[in-house]
PDB file of C-alpha atoms in Angstrom:
ATOM      1  CA  UNK A1223     121.145  66.014  80.073  1.00  0.00           C
ATOM      2  CA  UNK A1224     118.742  64.942  82.394  1.00  0.00           C
ATOM      3  CA  UNK A1225     119.637  67.533  85.143  1.00  0.00           C
ATOM      4  CA  UNK A1226     119.199  70.827  82.603  1.00  0.00           C
ATOM      5  CA  UNK A1227     115.780  69.082  81.705  1.00  0.00           C
ATOM      6  CA  UNK A1228     115.203  68.076  85.163  1.00  0.00           C
ATOM      7  CA  UNK A1229     115.888  71.870  86.281  1.00  0.00           C
ATOM      8  CA  UNK A1230     113.680  73.877  82.952  1.00  0.00           C
ATOM      9  CA  UNK A1231     111.571  71.706  83.921  1.00  0.00           C
ATOM     10  CA  UNK A1232     111.359  72.247  88.006  1.00  0.00           C
ATOM     11  CA  UNK A1233     111.653  75.943  86.829  1.00  0.00           C
ATOM     12  CA  UNK A1234     108.582  75.896  84.595  1.00  0.00           C
ATOM     13  CA  UNK A1235     106.584  74.381  86.863  1.00  0.00           C
ATOM     14  CA  UNK A1236     107.582  77.571  89.918  1.00  0.00           C
ATOM     15  CA  UNK A1237     106.092  79.625  87.003  1.00  0.00           C
ATOM     16  CA  UNK A1238     103.274  77.791  86.634  1.00  0.00           C
ATOM     17  CA  UNK A1239     102.303  77.647  90.426  1.00  0.00           C
ATOM     18  CA  UNK A1240     103.279  81.471  90.702  1.00  0.00           C
ATOM     19  CA  UNK A1241     100.771  82.741  87.522  1.00  0.00           C
ATOM     20  CA  UNK A1242      97.743  80.507  89.526  1.00  0.00           C
ATOM     21  CA  UNK A1243      98.795  82.230  93.017  1.00  0.00           C
ATOM     22  CA  UNK A1244      99.007  85.652  91.463  1.00  0.00           C
ATOM     23  CA  UNK A1245      95.218  85.114  89.687  1.00  0.00           C
ATOM     24  CA  UNK A1246      93.885  83.793  93.365  1.00  0.00           C
ATOM     25  CA  UNK A1247      95.192  86.584  95.157  1.00  0.00           C
ATOM     26  CA  UNK A1248      93.832  88.927  92.076  1.00  0.00           C
ATOM     27  CA  UNK A1249      90.623  87.536  91.480  1.00  0.00           C
ATOM     28  CA  UNK A1250      89.992  88.099  95.766  1.00  0.00           C
ATOM     29  CA  UNK A1251      91.631  91.381  95.898  1.00  0.00           C
ATOM     30  CA  UNK A1252      90.295  92.560  92.474  1.00  0.00           C
ATOM     31  CA  UNK A1253      86.640  91.514  91.724  1.00  0.00           C
ATOM     32  CA  UNK A1254      86.045  93.586  88.691  1.00  0.00           C
ATOM     33  CA  UNK A1255      85.791  97.350  88.840  1.00  0.00           C
ATOM     34  CA  UNK A1256      82.888  99.563  89.706  1.00  0.00           C
ATOM     35  CA  UNK A1257      81.965 102.993  89.141  1.00  0.00           C
ATOM     36  CA  UNK A1258      79.033 104.595  90.752  1.00  0.00           C
ATOM     37  CA  UNK A1259      78.134 108.532  89.664  1.00  0.00           C
ATOM     38  CA  UNK A1260      77.714 110.815  92.955  1.00  0.00           C
ATOM     39  CA  UNK A1261      75.152 114.094  92.475  1.00  0.00           C
ATOM     40  CA  UNK A1262      74.814 116.966  95.547  1.00  0.00           C
ATOM     41  CA  UNK A1263      72.728 120.000  96.210  1.00  0.00           C
ATOM     42  CA  UNK A1264      72.876 122.925  97.373  1.00  0.00           C
ATOM     43  CA  UNK A1265      69.090 122.883  97.351  1.00  0.00           C
ATOM     44  CA  UNK A1266      66.866 124.550 100.102  1.00  0.00           C
ATOM     45  CA  UNK A1267      63.675 123.718  98.645  1.00  0.00           C
ATOM     46  CA  UNK A1268      61.535 120.647  98.600  1.00  0.00           C
ATOM     47  CA  UNK A1269      62.638 120.276  95.142  1.00  0.00           C
ATOM     48  CA  UNK A1270      66.189 120.498  94.174  1.00  0.00           C
ATOM     49  CA  UNK A1271      68.083 120.786  91.463  1.00  0.00           C
ATOM     50  CA  UNK A1272      71.286 118.082  92.218  1.00  0.00           C
ATOM     51  CA  UNK A1273      74.430 118.097  90.222  1.00  0.00           C
ATOM     52  CA  UNK A1274      77.190 115.655  89.575  1.00  0.00           C
ATOM     53  CA  UNK A1275      80.007 115.432  92.257  1.00  0.00           C
ATOM     54  CA  UNK A1276      81.837 113.303  90.965  1.00  0.00           C
ATOM     55  CA  UNK A1277      82.947 109.181  90.673  1.00  0.00           C
ATOM     56  CA  UNK A1278      83.576 105.995  93.195  1.00  0.00           C
ATOM     57  CA  UNK A1279      85.724 103.299  91.276  1.00  0.00           C
ATOM     58  CA  UNK A1280      84.829 100.372  94.014  1.00  0.00           C
ATOM     59  CA  UNK A1281      87.566  97.910  93.081  1.00  0.00           C
ATOM     60  CA  UNK A1282      87.573  95.600  96.123  1.00  0.00           C
ATOM     61  CA  UNK A1283      84.309  94.582  97.978  1.00  0.00           C
ATOM     62  CA  UNK A1284      85.916  92.575 100.719  1.00  0.00           C
ATOM     63  CA  UNK A1285      88.733  93.976 100.980  1.00  0.00           C
ATOM     64  CA  UNK A1286      87.533  97.910 100.870  1.00  0.00           C
ATOM     65  CA  UNK A1287      89.503  99.115  98.321  1.00  0.00           C
ATOM     66  CA  UNK A1288      87.415 102.355  96.274  1.00  0.00           C
ATOM     67  CA  UNK A1289      88.510 105.703  95.948  1.00  0.00           C
ATOM     68  CA  UNK A1290      86.489 108.755  95.292  1.00  0.00           C
ATOM     69  CA  UNK A1291      87.314 110.923  91.695  1.00  0.00           C
ATOM     70  CA  UNK A1292      85.327 114.332  91.472  1.00  0.00           C
ATOM     71  CA  UNK A1293      84.417 115.594  88.394  1.00  0.00           C
ATOM     72  CA  UNK A1294      84.837 119.471  88.622  1.00  0.00           C
ATOM     73  CA  UNK A1295      86.097 121.895  91.122  1.00  0.00           C
ATOM     74  CA  UNK A1296      83.652 123.943  93.155  1.00  0.00           C
ATOM     75  CA  UNK A1297      82.228 126.727  91.069  1.00  0.00           C
ATOM     76  CA  UNK A1298      82.386 130.092  92.716  1.00  0.00           C
ATOM     77  CA  UNK A1299      78.361 129.810  92.353  1.00  0.00           C
ATOM     78  CA  UNK A1300      78.507 126.741  94.438  1.00  0.00           C
ATOM     79  CA  UNK A1301      80.554 127.702  96.774  1.00  0.00           C
ATOM     80  CA  UNK A1302      78.355 130.605  97.407  1.00  0.00           C
ATOM     81  CA  UNK A1303      75.160 128.600  97.614  1.00  0.00           C
ATOM     82  CA  UNK A1304      77.774 126.466 100.193  1.00  0.00           C
ATOM     83  CA  UNK A1305      78.097 129.304 102.357  1.00  0.00           C
ATOM     84  CA  UNK A1306      74.565 130.597 103.050  1.00  0.00           C
ATOM     85  CA  UNK A1307      72.788 126.999 103.705  1.00  0.00           C
ATOM     86  CA  UNK A1308      75.624 127.293 106.014  1.00  0.00           C
ATOM     87  CA  UNK A1309      74.842 130.160 107.430  1.00  0.00           C
ATOM     88  CA  UNK A1310      71.175 129.120 107.505  1.00  0.00           C
ATOM     89  CA  UNK A1311      71.562 126.231 108.801  1.00  0.00           C
ATOM     90  CA  UNK A1312      70.667 124.412 105.772  1.00  0.00           C
ATOM     91  CA  UNK A1313      71.184 120.769 104.325  1.00  0.00           C
ATOM     92  CA  UNK A1314      73.887 119.778 102.085  1.00  0.00           C
ATOM     93  CA  UNK A1315      72.668 116.426  99.795  1.00  0.00           C
ATOM     94  CA  UNK A1316      74.073 113.727  98.139  1.00  0.00           C
ATOM     95  CA  UNK A1317      72.259 110.745  96.208  1.00  0.00           C
ATOM     96  CA  UNK A1318      73.288 107.508  93.868  1.00  0.00           C
ATOM     97  CA  UNK A1319      71.808 106.704  90.989  1.00  0.00           C
ATOM     98  CA  UNK A1320      70.365 103.111  90.587  1.00  0.00           C
ATOM     99  CA  UNK A1321      70.150 101.900  86.743  1.00  0.00           C
ATOM    100  CA  UNK A1322      69.164  98.686  86.723  1.00  0.00           C
ATOM    101  CA  UNK A1323      68.043  96.250  83.721  1.00  0.00           C
ATOM    102  CA  UNK A1324      69.586  97.096  80.925  1.00  0.00           C
ATOM    103  CA  UNK A1325      67.792 101.040  81.320  1.00  0.00           C
ATOM    104  CA  UNK A1326      70.350 103.646  80.668  1.00  0.00           C
ATOM    105  CA  UNK A1327      68.277 106.444  82.799  1.00  0.00           C
ATOM    106  CA  UNK A1328      68.393 105.869  87.025  1.00  0.00           C
ATOM    107  CA  UNK A1329      65.556 104.495  88.176  1.00  0.00           C
ATOM    108  CA  UNK A1330      66.393 104.724  91.511  1.00  0.00           C
ATOM    109  CA  UNK A1331      68.315 106.510  94.323  1.00  0.00           C
ATOM    110  CA  UNK A1332      69.827 106.218  97.119  1.00  0.00           C
ATOM    111  CA  UNK A1333      70.172 109.099  99.348  1.00  0.00           C
ATOM    112  CA  UNK A1334      71.426 110.795 102.588  1.00  0.00           C
ATOM    113  CA  UNK A1335      71.692 114.526 103.714  1.00  0.00           C
ATOM    114  CA  UNK A1336      74.442 116.299 106.298  1.00  0.00           C
ATOM    115  CA  UNK A1337      74.914 119.484 107.573  1.00  0.00           C
ATOM    116  CA  UNK A1338      75.586 122.524 105.158  1.00  0.00           C
ATOM    117  CA  UNK A1339      77.691 124.433 107.583  1.00  0.00           C
ATOM    118  CA  UNK A1340      79.672 120.622 108.960  1.00  0.00           C
ATOM    119  CA  UNK A1341      80.876 120.991 105.101  1.00  0.00           C
ATOM    120  CA  UNK A1342      81.628 124.111 104.947  1.00  0.00           C
ATOM    121  CA  UNK A1343      83.688 124.129 108.005  1.00  0.00           C
ATOM    122  CA  UNK A1344      85.374 120.973 106.817  1.00  0.00           C
ATOM    123  CA  UNK A1345      86.534 122.365 104.455  1.00  0.00           C
ATOM    124  CA  UNK A1346      85.090 120.261 102.045  1.00  0.00           C
ATOM    125  CA  UNK A1347      86.621 116.673 103.518  1.00  0.00           C
ATOM    126  CA  UNK A1348      84.624 114.058 104.489  1.00  0.00           C
ATOM    127  CA  UNK A1349      84.276 110.603 103.556  1.00  0.00           C
ATOM    128  CA  UNK A1350      81.410 108.420 102.206  1.00  0.00           C
ATOM    129  CA  UNK A1351      80.366 105.085 102.739  1.00  0.00           C
ATOM    130  CA  UNK A1352      78.419 103.284 100.482  1.00  0.00           C
ATOM    131  CA  UNK A1353      76.773  99.550 101.636  1.00  0.00           C
ATOM    132  CA  UNK A1354      75.951  96.783  99.703  1.00  0.00           C
ATOM    133  CA  UNK A1355      73.904  93.766 100.078  1.00  0.00           C
ATOM    134  CA  UNK A1356      74.936  90.137  99.524  1.00  0.00           C
ATOM    135  CA  UNK A1357      75.325  90.063  95.918  1.00  0.00           C
ATOM    136  CA  UNK A1358      76.368  92.821  95.186  1.00  0.00           C
ATOM    137  CA  UNK A1359      73.907  95.761  94.882  1.00  0.00           C
ATOM    138  CA  UNK A1360      74.119  98.848  96.013  1.00  0.00           C
ATOM    139  CA  UNK A1361      71.506  99.491  99.820  1.00  0.00           C
ATOM    140  CA  UNK A1362      72.544 102.954 100.916  1.00  0.00           C
ATOM    141  CA  UNK A1363      74.793 105.798 101.431  1.00  0.00           C
ATOM    142  CA  UNK A1364      75.541 107.525 104.460  1.00  0.00           C
ATOM    143  CA  UNK A1365      78.350 111.360 104.136  1.00  0.00           C
ATOM    144  CA  UNK A1366      80.010 111.439 107.314  1.00  0.00           C
ATOM    145  CA  UNK A1367      82.070 115.231 107.212  1.00  0.00           C
ATOM    146  CA  UNK A1368      85.271 116.122 109.291  1.00  0.00           C
ATOM    147  CA  UNK A1369      83.751 118.947 111.289  1.00  0.00           C
ATOM    148  CA  UNK A1370      81.204 116.746 113.280  1.00  0.00           C
ATOM    149  CA  UNK A1371      79.766 119.774 115.127  1.00  0.00           C
ATOM    150  CA  UNK A1372      79.290 123.607 113.606  1.00  0.00           C
ATOM    151  CA  UNK A1373      81.279 126.520 115.460  1.00  0.00           C
ATOM    152  CA  UNK A1374      80.122 128.782 113.045  1.00  0.00           C
ATOM    153  CA  UNK A1375      83.948 129.330 111.962  1.00  0.00           C
ATOM    154  CA  UNK A1376      84.803 130.977 109.064  1.00  0.00           C
ATOM    155  CA  UNK A1377      86.206 129.243 106.132  1.00  0.00           C
ATOM    156  CA  UNK A1378      87.625 131.181 103.108  1.00  0.00           C
ATOM    157  CA  UNK A1379      87.605 129.714  99.757  1.00  0.00           C
ATOM    158  CA  UNK A1380      91.046 128.345  98.783  1.00  0.00           C
ATOM    159  CA  UNK A1381      89.475 125.891 100.935  1.00  0.00           C
ATOM    160  CA  UNK A1382      86.390 124.793  98.732  1.00  0.00           C
ATOM    161  CA  UNK A1383      87.954 124.343  96.223  1.00  0.00           C
ATOM    162  CA  UNK A1384      88.449 120.851  95.804  1.00  0.00           C
ATOM    163  CA  UNK A1385      86.360 117.884  97.590  1.00  0.00           C
ATOM    164  CA  UNK A1386      89.206 115.551 100.147  1.00  0.00           C
ATOM    165  CA  UNK A1387      87.141 112.719  99.982  1.00  0.00           C
ATOM    166  CA  UNK A1388      87.421 109.139 101.508  1.00  0.00           C
ATOM    167  CA  UNK A1389      85.343 105.705 100.720  1.00  0.00           C
ATOM    168  CA  UNK A1390      84.067 103.506 102.345  1.00  0.00           C
ATOM    169  CA  UNK A1391      82.545 100.184 100.626  1.00  0.00           C
ATOM    170  CA  UNK A1392      80.742  97.921 104.070  1.00  0.00           C
ATOM    171  CA  UNK A1393      78.644  94.623 102.387  1.00  0.00           C
ATOM    172  CA  UNK A1394      77.046  93.100 104.413  1.00  0.00           C
ATOM    173  CA  UNK A1395      77.098  89.898 105.738  1.00  0.00           C
ATOM    174  CA  UNK A1396      74.709  87.512 105.841  1.00  0.00           C
ATOM    175  CA  UNK A1397      73.645  85.709 109.198  1.00  0.00           C
ATOM    176  CA  UNK A1398      73.578  81.405 110.046  1.00  0.00           C
ATOM    177  CA  UNK A1399      70.756  79.695 107.589  1.00  0.00           C
ATOM    178  CA  UNK A1400      68.783  78.325 110.923  1.00  0.00           C
ATOM    179  CA  UNK A1401      68.228  74.487 110.415  1.00  0.00           C
ATOM    180  CA  UNK A1402      64.743  74.401 109.925  1.00  0.00           C
ATOM    181  CA  UNK A1403      64.869  70.488 109.040  1.00  0.00           C
ATOM    182  CA  UNK A1404      65.994  69.805 112.309  1.00  0.00           C
ATOM    183  CA  UNK A1405      62.920  71.241 114.015  1.00  0.00           C
ATOM    184  CA  UNK A1406      60.839  69.645 112.020  1.00  0.00           C
ATOM    185  CA  UNK A1407      62.338  66.200 112.990  1.00  0.00           C
ATOM    186  CA  UNK A1408      62.107  67.581 116.484  1.00  0.00           C
ATOM    187  CA  UNK A1409      58.715  68.796 116.151  1.00  0.00           C
ATOM    188  CA  UNK A1410      57.225  65.607 114.362  1.00  0.00           C
ATOM    189  CA  UNK A1411      58.601  63.294 117.363  1.00  0.00           C
ATOM    190  CA  UNK A1412      57.307  65.339 119.634  1.00  0.00           C
ATOM    191  CA  UNK A1413      54.205  64.942 118.204  1.00  0.00           C
ATOM    192  CA  UNK A1414      53.939  61.453 117.893  1.00  0.00           C
ATOM    193  CA  UNK A1415      54.640  60.589 121.084  1.00  0.00           C
ATOM    194  CA  UNK A1416      52.031  62.795 122.359  1.00  0.00           C
ATOM    195  CA  UNK A1417      49.438  61.278 119.526  1.00  0.00           C
ATOM    196  CA  UNK A1418      51.147  57.536 122.228  1.00  0.00           C
ATOM    197  CA  UNK A1419      50.386  58.662 125.585  1.00  0.00           C
ATOM    198  CA  UNK A1420      46.611  60.548 124.547  1.00  0.00           C
ATOM    199  CA  UNK A1421      45.813  56.918 122.851  1.00  0.00           C
ATOM    200  CA  UNK A1422      43.612  55.156 125.597  1.00  0.00           C
ATOM    201  CA  UNK A1423      44.209  52.105 128.293  1.00  0.00           C
ATOM    202  CA  UNK A1424      42.323  49.078 126.826  1.00  0.00           C
ATOM    203  CA  UNK A1425      42.729  47.137 130.435  1.00  0.00           C
ATOM    204  CA  UNK A1426      40.649  45.861 132.604  1.00  0.00           C
ATOM    205  CA  UNK A1427      40.008  47.509 135.786  1.00  0.00           C
ATOM    206  CA  UNK A1428      42.231  44.875 137.914  1.00  0.00           C
ATOM    207  CA  UNK A1429      44.261  44.729 134.697  1.00  0.00           C
ATOM    208  CA  UNK A1430      45.101  48.692 135.397  1.00  0.00           C
ATOM    209  CA  UNK A1431      45.442  48.074 139.344  1.00  0.00           C
ATOM    210  CA  UNK A1432      46.161  45.235 140.257  1.00  0.00           C
ATOM    211  CA  UNK A1433      49.779  45.540 142.473  1.00  0.00           C
ATOM    212  CA  UNK A1434      47.213  47.897 144.528  1.00  0.00           C
ATOM    213  CA  UNK A1435      44.195  45.308 144.803  1.00  0.00           C
ATOM    214  CA  UNK A1436      45.660  42.254 146.301  1.00  0.00           C
ATOM    215  CA  UNK A1437      47.723  43.252 149.072  1.00  0.00           C
ATOM    216  CA  UNK A1438      43.956  44.712 150.017  1.00  0.00           C
ATOM    217  CA  UNK A1439      42.271  41.981 149.663  1.00  0.00           C
ATOM    218  CA  UNK A1440      45.162  39.597 151.410  1.00  0.00           C
ATOM    219  CA  UNK A1441      45.418  42.207 154.663  1.00  0.00           C
ATOM    220  CA  UNK A1442      41.655  41.640 154.344  1.00  0.00           C
ATOM    221  CA  UNK A1443      42.060  37.878 154.573  1.00  0.00           C
ATOM    222  CA  UNK A1444      44.616  38.258 156.984  1.00  0.00           C
ATOM    223  CA  UNK A1445      42.669  40.422 159.150  1.00  0.00           C
ATOM    224  CA  UNK A1446      39.023  38.562 159.273  1.00  0.00           C
ATOM    225  CA  UNK A1447      40.677  35.087 160.382  1.00  0.00           C
ATOM    226  CA  UNK A1448      42.397  37.004 162.796  1.00  0.00           C
ATOM    227  CA  UNK A1449      39.147  38.426 164.387  1.00  0.00           C
ATOM    228  CA  UNK A1450      36.910  35.099 164.768  1.00  0.00           C
ATOM    229  CA  UNK A1451      40.048  33.392 167.289  1.00  0.00           C
ATOM    230  CA  UNK A1452      40.281  36.742 169.542  1.00  0.00           C
ATOM    231  CA  UNK A1453      35.953  36.659 169.951  1.00  0.00           C
ATOM    232  CA  UNK A1454      36.415  33.433 171.319  1.00  0.00           C
ATOM    233  CA  UNK A1455      39.425  33.642 173.625  1.00  0.00           C
ATOM    234  CA  UNK A1456      37.509  36.244 175.475  1.00  0.00           C
ATOM    235  CA  UNK A1457      34.645  33.979 175.766  1.00  0.00           C
ATOM    236  CA  UNK A1458      36.448  31.286 177.435  1.00  0.00           C
ATOM    237  CA  UNK A1459      38.155  33.840 179.626  1.00  0.00           C
ATOM    238  CA  UNK A1460      34.385  34.231 180.995  1.00  0.00           C
TER     239      UNK A1460
END
């Protein structure tokens, strides 16, 4: 009976291990989905009217897993607005409403714009990039159409029906934190060293400069004792 029991225990442990690994993997890959509304406008006035373009569903910021889902196909009126804006060198606006503090209405927006002709000539194929800070709050949004330089090409209405959008979610990475404590300790040590250097020397003049005075005195004694002998020897010769 011991062998079947050990085999069953091994299977149970293996199952638990698999569940733990799968849970860690799921937590790393999918921190919890989050949905952002995306709005756009073809208006060229100072107070444009925005309409819903679709939603960005974010599955993981760490792994850059997100997907765009359009609200509806472009209406004939929107296609005409886009084509007109493209011919007039107008702009195409994009924004994401932000709701904070439990409010049901947007409290602010992050927005961007690009040339309407690039959106038109791209046939609604673009890339939307959403930037987040380290806490997961939206910092900004940008849009990059597939065509960067407009050539005045004509695009059929069939290519202006559905958005072909890919999404990138980018999270700001915190930089290295400066070691302020070490710097403060170094400043204190430097200040203490300067304070020691500025303290007055209370020794006497002889105490400070004896190493210069003593050799000078000895030299003067030797010179004074040698001069009389030289003078005496000179007088006897005459």
